[in-house]
Structures are given as C-alpha cells and as structure tokens.
mmCIF file of C-alpha atoms and ligand atoms in Angstrom:
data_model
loop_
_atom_site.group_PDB
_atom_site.id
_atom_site.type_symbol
_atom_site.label_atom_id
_atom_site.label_comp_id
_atom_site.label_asym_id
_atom_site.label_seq_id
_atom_site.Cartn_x
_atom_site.Cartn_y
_atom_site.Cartn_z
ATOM 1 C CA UNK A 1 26.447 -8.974 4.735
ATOM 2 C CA UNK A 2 24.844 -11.124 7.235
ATOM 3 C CA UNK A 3 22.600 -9.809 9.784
ATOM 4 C CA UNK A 4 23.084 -9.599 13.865
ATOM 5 C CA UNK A 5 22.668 -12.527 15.784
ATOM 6 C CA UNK A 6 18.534 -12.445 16.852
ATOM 7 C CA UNK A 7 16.249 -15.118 18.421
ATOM 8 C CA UNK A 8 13.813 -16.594 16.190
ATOM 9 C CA UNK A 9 10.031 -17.180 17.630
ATOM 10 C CA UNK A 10 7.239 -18.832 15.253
ATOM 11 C CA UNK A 11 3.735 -17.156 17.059
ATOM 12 C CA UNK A 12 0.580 -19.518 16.751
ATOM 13 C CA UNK A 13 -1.622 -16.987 17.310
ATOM 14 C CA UNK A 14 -2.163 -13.012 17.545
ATOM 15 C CA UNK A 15 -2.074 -13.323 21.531
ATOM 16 C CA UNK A 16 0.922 -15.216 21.483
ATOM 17 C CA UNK A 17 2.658 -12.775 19.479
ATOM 18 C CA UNK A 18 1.546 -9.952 21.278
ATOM 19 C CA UNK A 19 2.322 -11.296 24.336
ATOM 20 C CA UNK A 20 6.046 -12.248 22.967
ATOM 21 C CA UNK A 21 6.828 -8.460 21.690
ATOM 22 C CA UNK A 22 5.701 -7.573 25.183
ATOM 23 C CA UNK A 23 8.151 -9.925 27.000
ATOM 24 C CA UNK A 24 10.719 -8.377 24.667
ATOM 25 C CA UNK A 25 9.660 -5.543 25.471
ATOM 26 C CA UNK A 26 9.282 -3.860 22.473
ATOM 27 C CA UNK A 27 13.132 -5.065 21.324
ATOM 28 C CA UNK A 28 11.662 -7.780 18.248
ATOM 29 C CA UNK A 29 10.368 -7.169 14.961
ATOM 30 C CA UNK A 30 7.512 -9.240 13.318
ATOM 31 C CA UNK A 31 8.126 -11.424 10.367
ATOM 32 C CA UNK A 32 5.731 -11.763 7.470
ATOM 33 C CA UNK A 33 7.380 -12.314 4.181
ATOM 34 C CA UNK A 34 10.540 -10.839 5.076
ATOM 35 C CA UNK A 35 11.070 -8.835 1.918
ATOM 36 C CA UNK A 36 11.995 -5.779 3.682
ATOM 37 C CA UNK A 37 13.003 -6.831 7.195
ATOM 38 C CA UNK A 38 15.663 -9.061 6.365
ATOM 39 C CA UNK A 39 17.746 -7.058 3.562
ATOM 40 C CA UNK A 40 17.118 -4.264 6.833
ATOM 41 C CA UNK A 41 18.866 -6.690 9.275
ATOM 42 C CA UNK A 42 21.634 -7.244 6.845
ATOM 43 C CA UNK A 43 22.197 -4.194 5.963
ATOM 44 C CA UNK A 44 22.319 -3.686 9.636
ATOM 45 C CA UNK A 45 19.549 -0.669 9.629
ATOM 46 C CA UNK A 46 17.722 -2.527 12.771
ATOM 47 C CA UNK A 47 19.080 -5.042 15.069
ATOM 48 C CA UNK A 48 16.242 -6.407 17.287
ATOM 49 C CA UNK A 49 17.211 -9.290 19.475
ATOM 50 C CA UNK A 50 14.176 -10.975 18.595
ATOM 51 C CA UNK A 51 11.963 -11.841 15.350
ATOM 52 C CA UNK A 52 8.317 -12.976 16.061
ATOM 53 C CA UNK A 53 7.641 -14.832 12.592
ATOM 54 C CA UNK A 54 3.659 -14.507 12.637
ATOM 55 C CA UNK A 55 3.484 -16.065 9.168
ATOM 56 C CA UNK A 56 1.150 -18.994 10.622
ATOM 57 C CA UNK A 57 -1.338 -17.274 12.540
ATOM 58 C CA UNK A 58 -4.594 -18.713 10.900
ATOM 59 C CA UNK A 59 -6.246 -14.715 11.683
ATOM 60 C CA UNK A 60 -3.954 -13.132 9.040
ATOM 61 C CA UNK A 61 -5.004 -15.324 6.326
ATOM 62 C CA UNK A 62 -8.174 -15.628 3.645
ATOM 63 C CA UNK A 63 -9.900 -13.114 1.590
ATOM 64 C CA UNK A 64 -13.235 -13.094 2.314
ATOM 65 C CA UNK A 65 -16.577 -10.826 2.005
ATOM 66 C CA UNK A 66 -18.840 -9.264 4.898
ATOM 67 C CA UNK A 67 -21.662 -7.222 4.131
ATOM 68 C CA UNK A 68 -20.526 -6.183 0.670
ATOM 69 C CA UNK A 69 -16.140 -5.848 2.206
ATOM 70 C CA UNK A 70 -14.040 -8.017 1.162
ATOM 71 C CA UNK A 71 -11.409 -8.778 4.028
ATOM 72 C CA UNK A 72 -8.164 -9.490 3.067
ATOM 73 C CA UNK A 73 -5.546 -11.081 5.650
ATOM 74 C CA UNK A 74 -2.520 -9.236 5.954
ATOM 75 C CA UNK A 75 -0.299 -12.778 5.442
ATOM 76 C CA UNK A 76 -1.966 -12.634 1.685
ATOM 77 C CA UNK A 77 1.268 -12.786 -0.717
ATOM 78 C CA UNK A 78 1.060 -9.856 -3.134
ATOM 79 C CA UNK A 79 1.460 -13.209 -5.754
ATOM 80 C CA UNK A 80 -2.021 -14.479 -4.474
ATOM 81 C CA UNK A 81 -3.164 -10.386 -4.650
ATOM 82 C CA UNK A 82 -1.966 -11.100 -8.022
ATOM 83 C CA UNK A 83 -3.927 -13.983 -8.942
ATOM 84 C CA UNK A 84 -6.429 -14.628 -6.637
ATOM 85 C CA UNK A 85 -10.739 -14.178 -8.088
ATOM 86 C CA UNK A 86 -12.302 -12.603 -5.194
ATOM 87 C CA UNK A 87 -9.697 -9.556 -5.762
ATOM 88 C CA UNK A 88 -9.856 -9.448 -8.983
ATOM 89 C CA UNK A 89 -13.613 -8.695 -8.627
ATOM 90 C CA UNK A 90 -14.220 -6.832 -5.831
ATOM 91 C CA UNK A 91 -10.496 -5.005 -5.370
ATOM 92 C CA UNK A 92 -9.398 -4.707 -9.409
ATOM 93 C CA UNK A 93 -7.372 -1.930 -8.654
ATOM 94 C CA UNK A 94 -4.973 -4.303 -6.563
ATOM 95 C CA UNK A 95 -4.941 -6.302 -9.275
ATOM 96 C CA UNK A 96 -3.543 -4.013 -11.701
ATOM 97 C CA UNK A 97 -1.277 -2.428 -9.181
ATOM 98 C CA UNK A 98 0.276 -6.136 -8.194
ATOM 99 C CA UNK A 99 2.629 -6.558 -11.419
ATOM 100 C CA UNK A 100 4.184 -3.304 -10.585
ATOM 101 C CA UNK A 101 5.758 -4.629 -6.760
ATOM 102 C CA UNK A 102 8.935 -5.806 -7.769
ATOM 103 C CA UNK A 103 9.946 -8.976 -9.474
ATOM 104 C CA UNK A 104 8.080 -12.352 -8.950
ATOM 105 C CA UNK A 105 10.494 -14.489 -6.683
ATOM 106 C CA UNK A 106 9.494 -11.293 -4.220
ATOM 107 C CA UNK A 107 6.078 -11.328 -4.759
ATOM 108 C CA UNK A 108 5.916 -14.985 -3.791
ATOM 109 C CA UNK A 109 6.888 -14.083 -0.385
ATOM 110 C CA UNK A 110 6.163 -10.533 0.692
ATOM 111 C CA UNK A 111 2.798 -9.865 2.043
ATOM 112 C CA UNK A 112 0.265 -7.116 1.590
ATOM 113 C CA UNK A 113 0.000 -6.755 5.499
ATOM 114 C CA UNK A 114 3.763 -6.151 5.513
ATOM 115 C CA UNK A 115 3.522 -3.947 3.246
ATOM 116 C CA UNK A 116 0.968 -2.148 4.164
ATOM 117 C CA UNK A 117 2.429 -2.055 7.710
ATOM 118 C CA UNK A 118 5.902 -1.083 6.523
ATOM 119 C CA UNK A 119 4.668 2.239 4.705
ATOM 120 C CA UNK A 120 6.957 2.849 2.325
ATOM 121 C CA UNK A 121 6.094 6.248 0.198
ATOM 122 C CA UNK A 122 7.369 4.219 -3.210
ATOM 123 C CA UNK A 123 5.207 1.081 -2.181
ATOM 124 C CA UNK A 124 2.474 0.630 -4.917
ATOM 125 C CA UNK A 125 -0.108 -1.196 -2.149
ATOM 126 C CA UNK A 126 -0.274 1.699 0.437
ATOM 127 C CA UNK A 127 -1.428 4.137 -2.296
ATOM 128 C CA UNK A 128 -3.807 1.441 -3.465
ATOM 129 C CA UNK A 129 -5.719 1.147 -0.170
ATOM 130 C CA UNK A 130 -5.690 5.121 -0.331
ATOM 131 C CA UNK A 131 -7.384 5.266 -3.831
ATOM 132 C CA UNK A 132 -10.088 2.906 -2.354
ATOM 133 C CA UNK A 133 -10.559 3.925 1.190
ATOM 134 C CA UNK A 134 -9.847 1.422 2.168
ATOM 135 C CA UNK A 135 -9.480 0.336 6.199
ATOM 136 C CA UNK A 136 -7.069 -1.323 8.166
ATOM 137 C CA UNK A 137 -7.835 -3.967 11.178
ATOM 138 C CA UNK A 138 -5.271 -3.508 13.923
ATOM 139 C CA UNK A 139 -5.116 -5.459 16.461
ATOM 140 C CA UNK A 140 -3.552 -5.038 20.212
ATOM 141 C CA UNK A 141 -3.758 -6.663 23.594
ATOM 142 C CA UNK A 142 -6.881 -4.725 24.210
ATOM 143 C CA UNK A 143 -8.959 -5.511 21.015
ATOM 144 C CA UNK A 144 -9.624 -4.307 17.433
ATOM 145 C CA UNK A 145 -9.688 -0.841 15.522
ATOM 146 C CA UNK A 146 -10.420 -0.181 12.094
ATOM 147 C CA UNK A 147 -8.410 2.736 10.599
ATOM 148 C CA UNK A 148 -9.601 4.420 7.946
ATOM 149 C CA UNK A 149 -6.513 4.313 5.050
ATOM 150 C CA UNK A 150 -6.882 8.469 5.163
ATOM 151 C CA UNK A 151 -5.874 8.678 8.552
ATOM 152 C CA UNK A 152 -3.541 4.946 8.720
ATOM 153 C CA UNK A 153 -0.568 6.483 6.428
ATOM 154 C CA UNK A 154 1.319 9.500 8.890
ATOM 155 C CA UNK A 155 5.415 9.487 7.422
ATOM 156 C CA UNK A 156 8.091 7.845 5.843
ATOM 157 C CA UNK A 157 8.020 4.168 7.279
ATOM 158 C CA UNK A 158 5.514 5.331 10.126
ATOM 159 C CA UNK A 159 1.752 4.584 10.374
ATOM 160 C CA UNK A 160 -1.322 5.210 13.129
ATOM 161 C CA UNK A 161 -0.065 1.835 14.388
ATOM 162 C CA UNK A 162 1.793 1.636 17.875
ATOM 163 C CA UNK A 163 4.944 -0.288 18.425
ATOM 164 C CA UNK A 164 3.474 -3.937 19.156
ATOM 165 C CA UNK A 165 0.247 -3.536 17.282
ATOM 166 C CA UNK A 166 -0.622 -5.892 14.394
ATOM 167 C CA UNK A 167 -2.140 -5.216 11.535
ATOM 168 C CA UNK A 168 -4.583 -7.845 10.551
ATOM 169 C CA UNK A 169 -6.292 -7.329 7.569
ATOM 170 C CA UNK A 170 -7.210 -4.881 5.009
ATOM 171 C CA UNK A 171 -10.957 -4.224 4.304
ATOM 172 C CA UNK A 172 -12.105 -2.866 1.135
ATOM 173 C CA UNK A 173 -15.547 -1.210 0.557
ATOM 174 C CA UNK A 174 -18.061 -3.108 -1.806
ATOM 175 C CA UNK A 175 -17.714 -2.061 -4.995
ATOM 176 C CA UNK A 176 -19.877 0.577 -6.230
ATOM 177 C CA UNK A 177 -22.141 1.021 -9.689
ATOM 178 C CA UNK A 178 -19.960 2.898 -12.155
ATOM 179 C CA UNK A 179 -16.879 2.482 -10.584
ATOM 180 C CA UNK A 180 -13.787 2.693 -12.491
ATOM 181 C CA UNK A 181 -10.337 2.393 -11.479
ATOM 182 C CA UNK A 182 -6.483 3.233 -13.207
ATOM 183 C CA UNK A 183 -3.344 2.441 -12.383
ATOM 184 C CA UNK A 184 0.250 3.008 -13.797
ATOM 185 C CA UNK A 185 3.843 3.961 -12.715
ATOM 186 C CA UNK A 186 7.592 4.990 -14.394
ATOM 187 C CA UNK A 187 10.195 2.370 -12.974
ATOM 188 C CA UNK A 188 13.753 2.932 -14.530
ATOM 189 C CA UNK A 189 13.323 -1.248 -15.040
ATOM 190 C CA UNK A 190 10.262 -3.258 -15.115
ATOM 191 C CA UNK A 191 10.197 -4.331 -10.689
ATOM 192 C CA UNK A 192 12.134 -1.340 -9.438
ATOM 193 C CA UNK A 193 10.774 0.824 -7.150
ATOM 194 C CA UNK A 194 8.609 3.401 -9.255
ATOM 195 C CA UNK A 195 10.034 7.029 -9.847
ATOM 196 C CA UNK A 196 6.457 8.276 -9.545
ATOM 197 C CA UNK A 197 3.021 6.379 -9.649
ATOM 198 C CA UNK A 198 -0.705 6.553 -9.586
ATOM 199 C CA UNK A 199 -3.775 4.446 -7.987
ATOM 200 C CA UNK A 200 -7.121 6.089 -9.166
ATOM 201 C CA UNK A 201 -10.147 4.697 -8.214
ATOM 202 C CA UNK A 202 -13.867 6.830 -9.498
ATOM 203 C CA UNK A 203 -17.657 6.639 -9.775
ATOM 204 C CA UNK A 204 -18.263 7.389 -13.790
ATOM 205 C CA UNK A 205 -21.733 6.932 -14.558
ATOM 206 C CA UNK A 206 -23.954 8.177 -17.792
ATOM 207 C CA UNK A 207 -20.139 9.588 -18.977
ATOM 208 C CA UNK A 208 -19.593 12.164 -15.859
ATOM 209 C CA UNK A 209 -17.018 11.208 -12.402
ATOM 210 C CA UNK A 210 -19.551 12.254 -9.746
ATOM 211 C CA UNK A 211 -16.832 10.989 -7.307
ATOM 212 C CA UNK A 212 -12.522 10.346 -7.897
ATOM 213 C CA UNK A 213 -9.910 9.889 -5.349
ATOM 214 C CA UNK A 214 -6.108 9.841 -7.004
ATOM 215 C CA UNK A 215 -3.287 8.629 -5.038
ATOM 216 C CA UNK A 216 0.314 9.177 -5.233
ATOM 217 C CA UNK A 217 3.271 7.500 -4.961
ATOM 218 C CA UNK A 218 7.027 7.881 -4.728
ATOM 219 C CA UNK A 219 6.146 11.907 -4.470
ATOM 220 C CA UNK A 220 6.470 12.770 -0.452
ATOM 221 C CA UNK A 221 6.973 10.913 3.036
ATOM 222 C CA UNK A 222 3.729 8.963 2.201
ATOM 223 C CA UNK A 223 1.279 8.338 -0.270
ATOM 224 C CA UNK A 224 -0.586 11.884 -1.629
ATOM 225 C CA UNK A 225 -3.515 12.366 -2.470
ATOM 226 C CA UNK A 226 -4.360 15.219 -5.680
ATOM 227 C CA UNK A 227 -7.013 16.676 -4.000
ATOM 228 C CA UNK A 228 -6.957 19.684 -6.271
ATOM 229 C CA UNK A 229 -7.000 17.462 -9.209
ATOM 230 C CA UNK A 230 -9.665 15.478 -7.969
ATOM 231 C CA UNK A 231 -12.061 18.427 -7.250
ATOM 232 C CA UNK A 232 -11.017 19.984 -10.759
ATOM 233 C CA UNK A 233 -12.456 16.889 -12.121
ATOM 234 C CA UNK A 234 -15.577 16.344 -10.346
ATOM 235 C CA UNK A 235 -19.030 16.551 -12.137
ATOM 236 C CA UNK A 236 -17.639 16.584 -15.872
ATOM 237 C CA UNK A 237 -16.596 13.816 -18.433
ATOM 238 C CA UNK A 238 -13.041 12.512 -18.719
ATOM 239 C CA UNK A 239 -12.178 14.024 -21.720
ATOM 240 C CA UNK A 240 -9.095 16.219 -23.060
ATOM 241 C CA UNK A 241 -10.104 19.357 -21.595
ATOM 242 C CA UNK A 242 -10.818 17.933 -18.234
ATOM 243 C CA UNK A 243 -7.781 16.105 -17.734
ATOM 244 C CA UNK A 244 -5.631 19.204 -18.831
ATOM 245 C CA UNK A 245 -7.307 20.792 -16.100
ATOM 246 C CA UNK A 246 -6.787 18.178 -13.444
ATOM 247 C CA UNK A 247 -3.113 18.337 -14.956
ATOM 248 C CA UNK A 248 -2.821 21.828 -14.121
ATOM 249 C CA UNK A 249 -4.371 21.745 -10.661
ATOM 250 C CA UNK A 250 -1.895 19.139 -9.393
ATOM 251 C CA UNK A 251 0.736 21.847 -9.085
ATOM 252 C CA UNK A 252 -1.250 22.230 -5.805
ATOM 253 C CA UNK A 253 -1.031 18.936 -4.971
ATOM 254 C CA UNK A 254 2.379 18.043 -5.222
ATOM 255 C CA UNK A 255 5.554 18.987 -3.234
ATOM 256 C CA UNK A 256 8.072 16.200 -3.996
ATOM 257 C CA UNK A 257 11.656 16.992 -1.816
ATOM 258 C CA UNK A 258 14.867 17.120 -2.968
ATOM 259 C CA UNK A 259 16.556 14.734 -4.691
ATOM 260 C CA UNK A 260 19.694 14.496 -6.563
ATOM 261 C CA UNK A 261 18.172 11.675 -8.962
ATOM 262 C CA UNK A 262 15.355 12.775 -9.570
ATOM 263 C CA UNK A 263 14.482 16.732 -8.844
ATOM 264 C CA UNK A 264 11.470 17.811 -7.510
ATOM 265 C CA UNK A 265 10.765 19.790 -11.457
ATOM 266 C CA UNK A 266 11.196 16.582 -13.277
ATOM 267 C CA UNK A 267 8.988 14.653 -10.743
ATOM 268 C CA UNK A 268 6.204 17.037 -10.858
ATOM 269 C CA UNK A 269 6.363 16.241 -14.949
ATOM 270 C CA UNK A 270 6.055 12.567 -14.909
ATOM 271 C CA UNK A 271 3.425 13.094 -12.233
ATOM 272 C CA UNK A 272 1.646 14.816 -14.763
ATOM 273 C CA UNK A 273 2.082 12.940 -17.332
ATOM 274 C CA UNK A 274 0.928 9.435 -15.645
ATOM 275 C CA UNK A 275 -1.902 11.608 -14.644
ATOM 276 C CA UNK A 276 -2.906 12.172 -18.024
ATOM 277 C CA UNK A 277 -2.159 8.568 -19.206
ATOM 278 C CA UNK A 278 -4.258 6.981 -16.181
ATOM 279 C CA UNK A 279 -7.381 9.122 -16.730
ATOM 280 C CA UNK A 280 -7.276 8.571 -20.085
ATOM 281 C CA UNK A 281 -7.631 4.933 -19.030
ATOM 282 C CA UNK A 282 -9.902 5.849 -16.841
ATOM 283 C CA UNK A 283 -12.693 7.472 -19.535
ATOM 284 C CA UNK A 284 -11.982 4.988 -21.935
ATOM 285 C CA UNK A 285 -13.401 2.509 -19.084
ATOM 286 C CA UNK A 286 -16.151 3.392 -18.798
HETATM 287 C C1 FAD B 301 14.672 -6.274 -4.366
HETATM 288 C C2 FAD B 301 13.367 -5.830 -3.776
HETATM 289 C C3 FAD B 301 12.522 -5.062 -4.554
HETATM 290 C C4 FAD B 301 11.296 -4.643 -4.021
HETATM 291 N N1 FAD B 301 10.476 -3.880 -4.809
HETATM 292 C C5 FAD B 301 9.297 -3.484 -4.311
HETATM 293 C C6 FAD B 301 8.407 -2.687 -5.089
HETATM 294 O O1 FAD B 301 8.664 -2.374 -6.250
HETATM 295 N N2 FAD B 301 7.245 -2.282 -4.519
HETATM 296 C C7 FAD B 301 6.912 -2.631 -3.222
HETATM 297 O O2 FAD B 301 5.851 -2.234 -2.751
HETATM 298 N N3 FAD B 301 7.720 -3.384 -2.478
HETATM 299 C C8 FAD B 301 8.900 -3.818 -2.982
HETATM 300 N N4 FAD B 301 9.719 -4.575 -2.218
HETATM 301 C C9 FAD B 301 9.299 -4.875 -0.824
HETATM 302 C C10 FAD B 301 8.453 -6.134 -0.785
HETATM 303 O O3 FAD B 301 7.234 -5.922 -1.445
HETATM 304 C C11 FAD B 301 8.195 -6.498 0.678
HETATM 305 O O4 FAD B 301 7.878 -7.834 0.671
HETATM 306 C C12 FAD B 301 7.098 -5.751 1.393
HETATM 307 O O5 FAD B 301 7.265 -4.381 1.394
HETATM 308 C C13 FAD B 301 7.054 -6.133 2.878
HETATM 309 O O6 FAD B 301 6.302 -7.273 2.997
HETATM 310 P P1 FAD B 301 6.849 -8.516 3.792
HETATM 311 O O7 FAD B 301 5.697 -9.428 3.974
HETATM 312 O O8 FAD B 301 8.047 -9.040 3.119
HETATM 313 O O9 FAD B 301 7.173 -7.865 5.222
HETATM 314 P P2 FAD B 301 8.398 -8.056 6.191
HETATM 315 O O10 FAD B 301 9.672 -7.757 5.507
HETATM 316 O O11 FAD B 301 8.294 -9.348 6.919
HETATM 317 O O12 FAD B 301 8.022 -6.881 7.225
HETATM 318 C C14 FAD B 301 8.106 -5.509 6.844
HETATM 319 C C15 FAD B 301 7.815 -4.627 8.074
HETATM 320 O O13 FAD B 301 6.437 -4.685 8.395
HETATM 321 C C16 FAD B 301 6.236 -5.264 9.694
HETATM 322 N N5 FAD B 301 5.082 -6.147 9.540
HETATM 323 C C17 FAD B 301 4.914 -7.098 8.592
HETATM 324 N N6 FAD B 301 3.672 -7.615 8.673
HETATM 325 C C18 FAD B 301 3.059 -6.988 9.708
HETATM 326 C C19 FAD B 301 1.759 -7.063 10.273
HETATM 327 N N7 FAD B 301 0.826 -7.892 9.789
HETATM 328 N N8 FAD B 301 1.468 -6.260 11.331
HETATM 329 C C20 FAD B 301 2.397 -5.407 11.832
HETATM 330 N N9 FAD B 301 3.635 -5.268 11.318
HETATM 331 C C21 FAD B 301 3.956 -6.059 10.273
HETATM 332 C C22 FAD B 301 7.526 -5.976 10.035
HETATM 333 O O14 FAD B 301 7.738 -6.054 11.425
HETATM 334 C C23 FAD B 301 8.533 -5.077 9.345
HETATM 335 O O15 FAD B 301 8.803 -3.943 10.126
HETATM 336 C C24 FAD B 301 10.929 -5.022 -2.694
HETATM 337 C C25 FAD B 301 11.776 -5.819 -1.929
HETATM 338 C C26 FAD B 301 12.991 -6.224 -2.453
HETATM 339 C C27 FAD B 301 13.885 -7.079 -1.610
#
C-alpha cells in the first residue's frame, strides 16, 4: 500500500523542529530512520499531514563521554550501535543486544533514538537502557530533562515524553568494577521480533552479584523488570542453585496477556528458560 499524501519538512535544528510540530500543531510525526513510521503510514495506522525528518540535526548525533557517561545521539543507527568502539566499551550490553534488531538493511537505517522513542514492548533497545539505567535527554521548547529509563518506559508505544518533545540522546552510566552483562532472546527466525528476551546487566565481584537488574522483553505493555528474581539473587554466586531460585521467583515477576500465538503458560517457560541460559552467561563472565 502506499501511504496518505503528507508534507515533507527536513529540520536543521532541534528549534526548528520544535517550532514546525508546533505550527502543525501537533498533526506531524518526526522522521529518524523511518523503520517503523513509514510501514505505519502505509499501512495507514497514522496519517499526519506532516513529517518533520530531523535526521540532520547535528544535536542528535555522536557518541561521546562526560564525566565517566557516554552520550549517545538518538540519530545513532543501531548498525553504528553495532559496530561502533566507544559502545562496545563502555555500553557492551548494546552491543550484544544489536544483532538481535531485525535484519541488517534495517539496522542501517533505524535509529536507537527512534527506537527508544517508539517504545515498543518487543524492541530489544528499550529493555537495554532498562538493564543499565540508563537516562534519556528530552528536549522541548523550554529546555532539557533527563529521565531516568525506570520512570521513561509507561505502555505499549507510550513513554514520559509529551507529544512534540524530542528525545535527544541516551546517557549511559560509567561502567562499574565487576560489572557483567547477558543478553539473549527466542525469535521464530533469526531478525524477527523476539517471542521473549532478556537484557541483564550486574556487579559480580570476588564470585558474588552484590547488585543485578534483569529486563524483559516481549512479556507486557513495556519492558519488565524481574524484580523478584533479581532480589532472589542478590549477595550469592551465580551458580545452579541460585539461578533455580531466581527461576522460581520470576513467577512473581511475570504476567504476560493473552495471546493466541503464544499463551501466557508457554511465555512464562521460555522466560525461564532464557533466564537460566543468560545467567549462566552471566557467572561464566566473570
Ligand atoms: C521488518 C522490520 C523488522 C523489525 N524488527 C525489529 C526488531 O527485531 N527489533 C526492534 O527493536 N526493531 C525492529 N524493527 C523496527 C526498527 O528497529 C525501527 O527502525 C525502530 O524501531 C525505529 O527507529 P527509526 O529510526 O526507524 O524511527 P522512525 O520510524 O523514524 O520513528 C519511530 C517513531 O519514533 C518517533 N521518533 C523517532 N526518533 C525520535 C526522536 N529522536 N525523538 C522523538 N521521537 C522520535 C517517530 O516520530 C515515530 O513515532 C523492525 C522494523 C521492520 C520494518
């Protein structure tokens, strides 16, 4: 199909594209990579009269590092999350998320800012930034706010940003002594969206997690955190006992709705059993 008719505006910078969705008022959609917006507009699920392309707005580009962060610009291509050094130091778990996002003709276009802004529960990113607490910089015609990733991620498709806002960059705190991170999902084929996955990130020093966040995806309206699991695993080693433990616990954590492909039962299993398979990982990292 092809999509509605829409006017096409290339922003220079943030104001300028602020300042266009507010002439519009409010009836545009930004454009990063356009992975998601324009199958959307041809499948006619939205049909703004206006995209604001903000693809060349120098702000939401670069990776760079500010008192131990590392920033990354939301116009970063998950190819260059893929690839690019300064990740793969300071944000691994990115890294090993980024082969998992589809196929790579995609990941040469789409963008962890759109992404990150579009919220999808499946989306391997938005559980990333979970795992690592990480922040997001929105940005509005009044000025800047950092939200933390806990409180960024509210529903299916909806985050703490308003209609209008922009989300910048993604900052990532410096990386920590003894800190380990996992990361695995079950796709029916290798780039489809994942039936269930898992971004851990942990703090395993002298053999015991003295800190572990795990976060879900593809379980709920947005990515989950196993809190249960996570506390269950707290001050002990990652070994067979503990992560049948952790296994058990995220019963508690886990409430995946109702679907006919994939019921909630055999969800919860493959849940667990990525679980197990990712802490594994995680001890043997150490
Ligand atoms: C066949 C196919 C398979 C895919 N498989 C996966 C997959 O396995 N995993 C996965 O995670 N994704 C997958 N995707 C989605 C892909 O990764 C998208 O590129 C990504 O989700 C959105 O990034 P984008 O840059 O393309 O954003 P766009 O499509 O340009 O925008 C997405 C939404 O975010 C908004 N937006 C974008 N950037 C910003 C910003 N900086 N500030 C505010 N709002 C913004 C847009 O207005 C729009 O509403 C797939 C896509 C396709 C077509």
């Amino acid at each position: 199909m092809k999509p509605p008719a829409f006017d096409y505006l290339r922003a220079e910078s943030i104001a300028g594209a602020l300042s266009a969705f507010q002439e519009k008022d409010g009836d545009a959609v930004y454009l990063a990579g356009g992975h998601s917006v324009v199958p959307s507009l041809n499948l006619r699920l939205q049909a703004p009269s206006s995209l604001i392309d903000i693809s060349a707005i120098d702000t939401l580009s670069g990776i760079s590092r500010h008192d131990g962060w590392l920033r990354i610009g939301a116009m970063t291509r998950h190819v260059d999350v893929l690839k690019n050094p300064e990740i793969g130091k300071h944000a691994p778990l990115f890294q090993a998320a980024a082969p998992h996002v589809a196929h790579p003709a995609i990941r040469n276009r789409g963008t962890i800012g759109g992404s990150l802004s579009l919220a999808d529960p499946a989306s391997e990113f938005p559980a990333v930034a979970l795992a690592l607490r990480a922040e997001m910089e929105v940005v509005n015609p009044q000025g800047l706010r950092r939200v933390p990733a806990d409180d960024f991620f509210i529903d299916i498709f909806e985050t703490d940003m308003e209609s209008g806002e922009i989300l910048q960059a993604v900052w990532i705190p410096p990386v920590q002594a003894g800190q380990v991170h996992a990361f695995d999902e079950l796709a029916r084929r290798q780039g489809d969206y994942a039936m269930v996955g898992v971004a851990i990130s942990g703090i395993l020093l002298a053999g015991i997690l003295s800190e572990i966040r795990i976060a879900f995806l593809s379980v709920g309206n947005k990515p989950t955190r196993a809190v249960a699991a996570e506390a269950a695993l707290i001050g002990l080693p990652v070994n067979a006992a503990a992560i049948a433990v952790a296994q058990e616990e995220l019963e508690k954590d886990l409430d995946p709705p109702e679907d006919p492909q994939l019921p909630p039962a055999a969800r919860k299993h493959m849940a667990r059993v990525l679980l197990g398979r990712t802490l594994t990982t995680l001890g043997a990292s150490a």
